[in-house]
Amino acid sequence: MLFVCLVAGFFTADIISAEWTYDNQGNWSPSVCIEGPHQSPIALSTSLAEEADFPPFRMDGYWQNMSTILQNNGHSVTIRPNHQKHIPRIHGGGLSGKYKLDHLHFHWKSEHTMEGQRFPLEMHMVHYHEKYSSYQEASDYAAEGGVVVFAVLFYLSPDDVEEFNHVLKAVLHVQKHENQQTELDGFVIKNFIPMDVAGFYRYNGSLTSPGCNEGIIWTVFVHTLPISQAQVDVFRSIRTRHNKPLEENFRELQPLNDRHILIKISPVGVSAGQNLFAGNANVFLVIFISIKYCFSG
Ligand SMILES: *[C@@H]1O[C@H](CO)[C@@H](O)[C@H](O)[C@H]1NC(C)=O
Ligand SMILES: *[C@@H]1O[C@H](CO)[C@@H](O)[C@H](O)[C@H]1NC(C)=O
Ligand SMILES: [Zn+2]
């Protein structure tokens, strides 16, 4: 049986295990999942990475209020643009050419780790080169840079995060069964991307679910965003085809082997969650300078 991988939404001619789950990762097929030298996810850390300079990203259409379809595909929750005239596009950041957004989806807990830390949630934004007519076509050219994935990691916040409420209401509509879908209007992707995208890891990896295609260019943003445990629990409540809650859907870390990890360091700094507090830091700096000025003047 030819299985259609819905997490990444691509087709492959290889036979993929009729039913892959996060409990049988050692048996995933095709064989590249087990034997491929350049698989994802990997452990990221500044000490393993070589510093590199890349031009800034240019994001077009990420602030728009999009009409989307949200789906429970049995392995994740996916969100894809629906009848969108203006598909979000990204370029820069050392990528050659422009890449269009195909869909985004979530993993709980995170697949990548940073400095040994696994985060409660990771979002993947899957893009394909605009010279291809669809993601399906581009994924045949994954080895030639046809597909790029951007990852955002989310840290645990004590409070619910307003931006997620709207999405999670839609998740509750598709919670019961695999392949249920619902319309999600007013979705603004930029609300789920850190303000500071200047700091990121870059490496060559693979899709993190079968068929595990290699040649995927990964960008993992260094800055993270908040989500509450109660909100993560809504993702964890979606049911698989076996009518069981999908409690976790992350792939185990894969060996780095001969690969290089590059990092572009944001001039603003690299600590997790810093973007949230940068505003306050500036206020303190202004107060400090004012006080100093008063006393020295
Ligand atoms: C987004 O569009 C929907 C209708 O398509 C509208 O109801 C909603 O208020 C809009 N939201 C924003 C933030 O503009
Ligand atoms: C990824 O692979 C391409 C093609 O082999 C290579 O040019 C590029 O430097 C690699 N990127 C990284 C971050 O190692
Ligand atoms: Zn993913």
Short mmCIF file of C-alpha atoms and ligand atoms in Angstrom, two decimals:
data_model
loop_
_atom_site.label_atom_id
_atom_site.label_comp_id
_atom_site.label_asym_id
_atom_site.label_seq_id
_atom_site.Cartn_x
_atom_site.Cartn_y
_atom_site.Cartn_z
CA MET A 1 0.00 0.00 0.00
CA LEU A 2 1.31 3.40 -0.90
CA PHE A 3 1.07 5.51 2.16
CA VAL A 4 0.66 9.23 1.75
CA CYS A 5 2.65 11.10 4.35
CA LEU A 6 0.36 13.80 5.61
CA VAL A 7 2.63 15.32 8.23
CA ALA A 8 4.82 16.69 5.50
CA GLY A 9 2.12 16.38 2.87
CA PHE A 10 4.20 14.79 0.16
CA PHE A 11 4.01 11.69 -1.99
CA THR A 12 6.83 9.31 -2.67
CA ALA A 13 7.24 6.36 -4.96
CA ASP A 14 9.06 4.40 -2.25
CA ILE A 15 6.97 2.09 -0.18
CA ILE A 16 6.53 3.67 3.20
CA SER A 17 5.55 1.49 6.15
CA ALA A 18 1.82 0.99 5.91
CA GLU A 19 1.48 2.47 9.30
CA TRP A 20 4.20 4.46 10.92
CA THR A 21 3.78 5.82 14.42
CA TYR A 22 5.96 7.60 16.93
CA ASP A 23 6.14 4.33 18.89
CA ASN A 24 7.77 2.36 16.04
CA GLN A 25 10.51 4.80 14.94
CA GLY A 26 13.09 2.00 14.69
CA ASN A 27 10.99 0.39 11.94
CA TRP A 28 10.25 3.41 9.80
CA SER A 29 10.71 2.96 6.08
CA PRO A 30 11.97 3.65 3.46
CA SER A 31 15.47 2.62 4.53
CA VAL A 32 16.81 6.20 4.39
CA CYS A 33 14.89 6.80 7.67
CA ILE A 34 17.15 4.28 9.42
CA GLU A 35 20.31 4.40 7.32
CA GLY A 36 20.38 7.93 5.95
CA PRO A 37 23.47 9.85 7.12
CA HIS A 38 21.80 13.28 7.13
CA GLN A 39 18.60 12.83 9.10
CA SER A 40 16.70 15.29 11.29
CA PRO A 41 16.17 16.34 14.03
CA ILE A 42 19.56 16.93 15.67
CA ALA A 43 20.86 18.40 18.92
CA LEU A 44 21.75 22.06 18.39
CA SER A 45 24.16 24.03 20.54
CA THR A 46 26.33 27.07 20.08
CA SER A 47 29.42 25.05 21.01
CA LEU A 48 28.87 22.63 18.09
CA ALA A 49 28.05 25.36 15.58
CA GLU A 50 30.33 27.47 13.43
CA GLU A 51 29.46 31.13 13.27
CA ALA A 52 28.37 32.31 9.84
CA ASP A 53 27.02 35.48 8.36
CA PHE A 54 23.87 35.37 6.25
CA PRO A 55 21.87 38.22 4.77
CA PRO A 56 18.57 39.01 6.55
CA PHE A 57 15.37 37.12 5.75
CA ARG A 58 12.74 38.91 3.71
CA MET A 59 9.25 37.73 4.56
CA ASP A 60 6.40 38.67 2.32
CA GLY A 61 2.77 38.04 3.30
CA TYR A 62 3.45 36.72 6.82
CA TRP A 63 1.49 39.54 8.46
CA GLN A 64 -1.65 39.01 6.42
CA ASN A 65 -4.87 37.75 7.91
CA MET A 66 -5.09 34.36 6.16
CA SER A 67 -7.88 32.00 5.50
CA THR A 68 -6.58 28.47 6.22
CA ILE A 69 -7.61 24.84 6.68
CA LEU A 70 -6.58 23.20 9.94
CA GLN A 71 -6.42 19.40 9.95
CA ASN A 72 -5.78 16.50 12.32
CA ASN A 73 -3.84 14.12 10.07
CA GLY A 74 -3.33 11.51 12.78
CA HIS A 75 0.34 12.51 13.23
CA SER A 76 0.05 16.26 13.83
CA VAL A 77 -2.09 19.36 13.39
CA THR A 78 -1.49 21.05 10.04
CA ILE A 79 -2.49 24.53 8.91
CA ARG A 80 -2.48 25.33 5.20
CA PRO A 81 -3.47 28.42 3.22
CA ASN A 82 -6.93 28.05 1.67
CA HIS A 83 -7.79 29.81 -1.61
CA GLN A 84 -5.16 32.36 -0.73
CA LYS A 85 -4.37 34.81 -3.53
CA HIS A 86 -1.20 35.87 -1.83
CA ILE A 87 0.83 32.86 -0.62
CA PRO A 88 3.48 33.88 1.94
CA ARG A 89 6.98 33.83 0.48
CA ILE A 90 10.42 34.03 2.04
CA HIS A 91 13.85 34.80 0.62
CA GLY A 92 17.26 35.90 1.88
CA GLY A 93 18.96 34.24 4.84
CA GLY A 94 21.40 32.53 2.47
CA LEU A 95 18.66 30.68 0.56
CA SER A 96 18.87 30.77 -3.22
CA GLY A 97 15.61 32.19 -4.53
CA LYS A 98 12.13 32.50 -3.13
CA TYR A 99 10.25 29.81 -1.25
CA LYS A 100 6.47 29.60 -0.89
CA LEU A 101 4.71 28.37 2.22
CA ASP A 102 3.03 24.99 1.71
CA HIS A 103 1.80 24.41 5.26
CA LEU A 104 2.87 24.47 8.85
CA HIS A 105 2.46 21.82 11.55
CA PHE A 106 3.38 21.18 15.17
CA HIS A 107 5.36 18.65 17.20
CA TRP A 108 4.94 18.16 20.92
CA LYS A 109 7.50 17.97 22.47
CA SER A 110 10.15 19.70 20.34
CA GLU A 111 12.16 17.59 17.88
CA HIS A 112 15.31 19.73 17.91
CA THR A 113 16.97 20.43 21.22
CA MET A 114 18.94 23.57 21.99
CA GLU A 115 21.79 23.41 24.53
CA GLY A 116 20.46 20.00 25.59
CA GLN A 117 16.99 21.33 26.31
CA ARG A 118 13.84 19.84 24.79
CA PHE A 119 11.02 22.38 24.50
CA PRO A 120 7.28 21.61 24.93
CA LEU A 121 6.35 22.50 21.33
CA GLU A 122 7.98 22.99 17.93
CA MET A 123 6.37 24.48 14.84
CA HIS A 124 7.59 23.56 11.34
CA MET A 125 6.89 25.87 8.42
CA VAL A 126 7.39 23.82 5.25
CA HIS A 127 8.26 25.85 2.13
CA TYR A 128 9.07 24.89 -1.46
CA HIS A 129 11.04 26.70 -4.15
CA GLU A 130 8.77 28.88 -6.27
CA LYS A 131 10.20 27.43 -9.49
CA TYR A 132 8.17 24.27 -8.76
CA SER A 133 4.44 24.23 -9.24
CA SER A 134 3.66 22.44 -5.98
CA TYR A 135 5.19 21.02 -2.85
CA GLN A 136 4.69 17.53 -4.27
CA GLU A 137 6.80 18.39 -7.30
CA ALA A 138 9.46 20.22 -5.23
CA SER A 139 9.89 17.28 -2.85
CA ASP A 140 11.15 15.19 -5.79
CA TYR A 141 13.95 17.77 -5.96
CA ALA A 142 14.60 17.90 -2.21
CA ALA A 143 18.26 17.00 -2.81
CA GLU A 144 18.60 20.13 -4.98
CA GLY A 145 17.22 22.54 -2.38
CA GLY A 146 13.58 22.22 -3.43
CA VAL A 147 12.30 22.20 0.14
CA VAL A 148 13.22 24.32 3.17
CA VAL A 149 11.79 24.06 6.67
CA PHE A 150 11.77 26.78 9.34
CA ALA A 151 11.39 25.75 12.96
CA VAL A 152 10.20 27.79 15.93
CA LEU A 153 10.56 26.37 19.44
CA PHE A 154 8.11 27.29 22.21
CA TYR A 155 8.97 27.50 25.91
CA LEU A 156 6.58 26.94 28.78
CA SER A 157 4.87 30.07 30.03
CA PRO A 158 2.77 30.23 33.22
CA ASP A 159 0.03 32.11 31.35
CA ASP A 160 -2.03 31.19 28.30
CA VAL A 161 -0.82 32.95 25.18
CA GLU A 162 -3.62 34.86 23.49
CA GLU A 163 -2.43 34.17 19.92
CA PHE A 164 -2.89 30.41 20.40
CA ASN A 165 -6.49 30.57 21.68
CA HIS A 166 -8.01 31.06 18.25
CA VAL A 167 -5.97 28.16 16.77
CA LEU A 168 -6.73 25.85 19.70
CA LYS A 169 -10.46 26.44 19.38
CA ALA A 170 -10.14 25.03 15.84
CA VAL A 171 -7.99 22.13 17.14
CA LEU A 172 -10.89 21.16 19.43
CA HIS A 173 -13.08 20.85 16.31
CA VAL A 174 -10.78 18.24 14.75
CA GLN A 175 -9.72 16.55 17.97
CA LYS A 176 -11.86 13.43 17.72
CA HIS A 177 -10.80 11.80 14.45
CA GLU A 178 -7.88 11.51 12.09
CA ASN A 179 -8.45 13.48 8.86
CA GLN A 180 -11.01 15.84 10.37
CA GLN A 181 -10.51 19.38 9.16
CA THR A 182 -11.98 22.80 9.75
CA GLU A 183 -11.65 26.33 8.40
CA LEU A 184 -9.45 28.65 10.40
CA ASP A 185 -9.82 32.27 9.34
CA GLY A 186 -7.82 35.24 10.55
CA PHE A 187 -4.61 33.24 10.92
CA VAL A 188 -1.53 35.51 11.06
CA ILE A 189 1.65 33.44 10.81
CA LYS A 190 3.90 36.22 12.01
CA ASN A 191 2.28 35.92 15.44
CA PHE A 192 3.97 32.51 15.70
CA ILE A 193 7.43 33.63 14.54
CA PRO A 194 9.85 35.46 16.87
CA MET A 195 10.21 39.20 16.25
CA ASP A 196 13.95 38.66 15.99
CA VAL A 197 14.67 36.19 13.19
CA ALA A 198 18.29 37.34 12.80
CA GLY A 199 19.59 34.54 15.03
CA PHE A 200 19.26 31.05 13.58
CA TYR A 201 20.85 27.65 13.14
CA ARG A 202 21.32 26.35 9.59
CA TYR A 203 22.06 22.76 8.63
CA ASN A 204 21.26 20.16 5.98
CA GLY A 205 18.84 17.49 7.16
CA SER A 206 15.71 15.57 6.31
CA LEU A 207 11.98 15.45 6.77
CA THR A 208 11.37 14.15 10.31
CA SER A 209 8.66 11.68 9.28
CA PRO A 210 8.55 8.96 6.58
CA GLY A 211 9.83 9.15 3.77
CA CYS A 212 12.60 11.07 5.64
CA ASN A 213 13.79 12.74 2.38
CA GLU A 214 17.28 14.21 2.74
CA GLY A 215 18.51 17.50 1.26
CA ILE A 216 16.12 19.63 3.30
CA ILE A 217 17.64 22.99 4.28
CA TRP A 218 16.79 23.66 7.93
CA THR A 219 16.56 27.00 9.67
CA VAL A 220 15.88 26.81 13.41
CA PHE A 221 15.34 30.21 15.01
CA VAL A 222 17.35 30.81 18.15
CA HIS A 223 14.68 32.97 19.76
CA THR A 224 11.76 31.09 21.26
CA LEU A 225 8.13 31.97 21.97
CA PRO A 226 5.81 31.14 24.90
CA ILE A 227 2.92 28.69 25.25
CA SER A 228 1.21 27.43 28.42
CA GLN A 229 0.98 23.79 29.53
CA ALA A 230 -2.83 23.94 29.26
CA GLN A 231 -2.44 25.04 25.63
CA VAL A 232 0.08 22.28 24.84
CA ASP A 233 -2.42 19.84 26.39
CA VAL A 234 -4.98 20.78 23.73
CA PHE A 235 -2.55 19.55 21.03
CA ARG A 236 -1.95 16.41 23.09
CA SER A 237 -5.67 15.67 23.10
CA ILE A 238 -6.02 15.04 19.35
CA ARG A 239 -6.86 11.45 18.55
CA THR A 240 -5.11 9.09 16.17
CA ARG A 241 -6.83 6.52 13.97
CA HIS A 242 -6.72 4.15 16.96
CA ASN A 243 -8.86 6.59 18.89
CA LYS A 244 -6.05 7.26 21.33
CA PRO A 245 -4.78 10.74 22.23
CA LEU A 246 -1.55 11.61 20.38
CA GLU A 247 0.37 12.41 23.54
CA GLU A 248 3.73 12.95 21.85
CA ASN A 249 4.82 13.25 18.23
CA PHE A 250 8.51 13.99 18.16
CA ARG A 251 11.20 11.98 16.43
CA GLU A 252 14.32 10.92 18.36
CA LEU A 253 17.55 12.89 17.83
CA GLN A 254 19.61 11.69 14.86
CA PRO A 255 23.43 11.51 14.61
CA LEU A 256 25.19 14.55 13.17
CA ASN A 257 27.80 12.41 11.31
CA ASP A 258 29.89 14.51 8.91
CA ARG A 259 27.59 17.53 8.88
CA HIS A 260 28.30 21.11 9.85
CA ILE A 261 25.92 23.25 11.85
CA LEU A 262 26.12 26.95 11.14
CA ILE A 263 24.78 29.68 13.39
CA LYS A 264 24.05 33.28 12.66
CA ILE A 265 24.16 35.21 15.89
CA SER A 266 21.64 38.00 16.23
CA PRO A 267 23.22 41.31 17.17
CA VAL A 268 20.53 41.53 19.89
CA GLY A 269 21.69 38.35 21.65
CA VAL A 270 20.82 34.69 21.76
CA SER A 271 19.16 33.88 25.08
CA ALA A 272 15.77 32.16 25.02
CA GLY A 273 12.82 34.46 25.38
CA GLN A 274 14.96 37.53 25.24
CA ASN A 275 12.81 39.18 22.61
CA LEU A 276 10.02 39.39 25.17
CA PHE A 277 12.12 41.32 27.58
CA ALA A 278 14.20 43.39 25.20
CA GLY A 279 11.63 46.16 25.49
CA ASN A 280 11.98 46.26 29.27
CA ALA A 281 15.75 46.16 29.07
CA ASN A 282 15.65 49.27 26.92
CA VAL A 283 13.39 51.04 29.41
CA PHE A 284 15.86 50.21 32.21
CA LEU A 285 18.73 51.43 30.10
CA VAL A 286 16.98 54.74 29.48
CA ILE A 287 16.23 55.10 33.21
CA PHE A 288 19.81 54.20 34.08
CA ILE A 289 21.26 56.68 31.62
CA SER A 290 18.81 59.36 32.80
CA ILE A 291 19.77 58.82 36.44
CA LYS A 292 23.45 58.84 35.61
CA TYR A 293 22.99 62.00 33.59
CA CYS A 294 21.08 63.75 36.40
CA PHE A 295 23.73 62.94 38.98
CA SER A 296 26.71 63.75 36.82
CA GLY A 297 25.10 66.88 35.37
C1 LIG B 1 -9.45 38.59 9.67
O1 LIG B 1 -10.47 38.34 8.72
C2 LIG B 1 -11.69 37.89 9.28
C3 LIG B 1 -12.65 37.60 8.14
O2 LIG B 1 -12.01 37.00 7.10
C4 LIG B 1 -12.24 38.93 10.23
O3 LIG B 1 -13.41 38.45 10.84
C5 LIG B 1 -11.21 39.25 11.29
O4 LIG B 1 -11.65 40.30 12.12
C6 LIG B 1 -9.89 39.65 10.65
N1 LIG B 1 -8.93 39.80 11.70
C7 LIG B 1 -8.02 40.77 11.70
C8 LIG B 1 -7.06 40.75 12.83
O5 LIG B 1 -7.97 41.63 10.84
C1 LIG B 2 24.35 21.87 2.56
O1 LIG B 2 24.67 21.16 1.39
C2 LIG B 2 25.04 21.99 0.29
C3 LIG B 2 25.20 21.10 -0.92
O2 LIG B 2 26.07 20.04 -0.66
C4 LIG B 2 26.31 22.75 0.65
O3 LIG B 2 26.68 23.60 -0.41
C5 LIG B 2 26.04 23.59 1.89
O4 LIG B 2 27.21 24.24 2.31
C6 LIG B 2 25.52 22.70 3.03
N1 LIG B 2 25.09 23.57 4.12
C7 LIG B 2 25.57 23.46 5.36
C8 LIG B 2 24.98 24.38 6.37
O5 LIG B 2 26.42 22.64 5.67
ZN ZN B 3 7.66 18.51 11.30
#
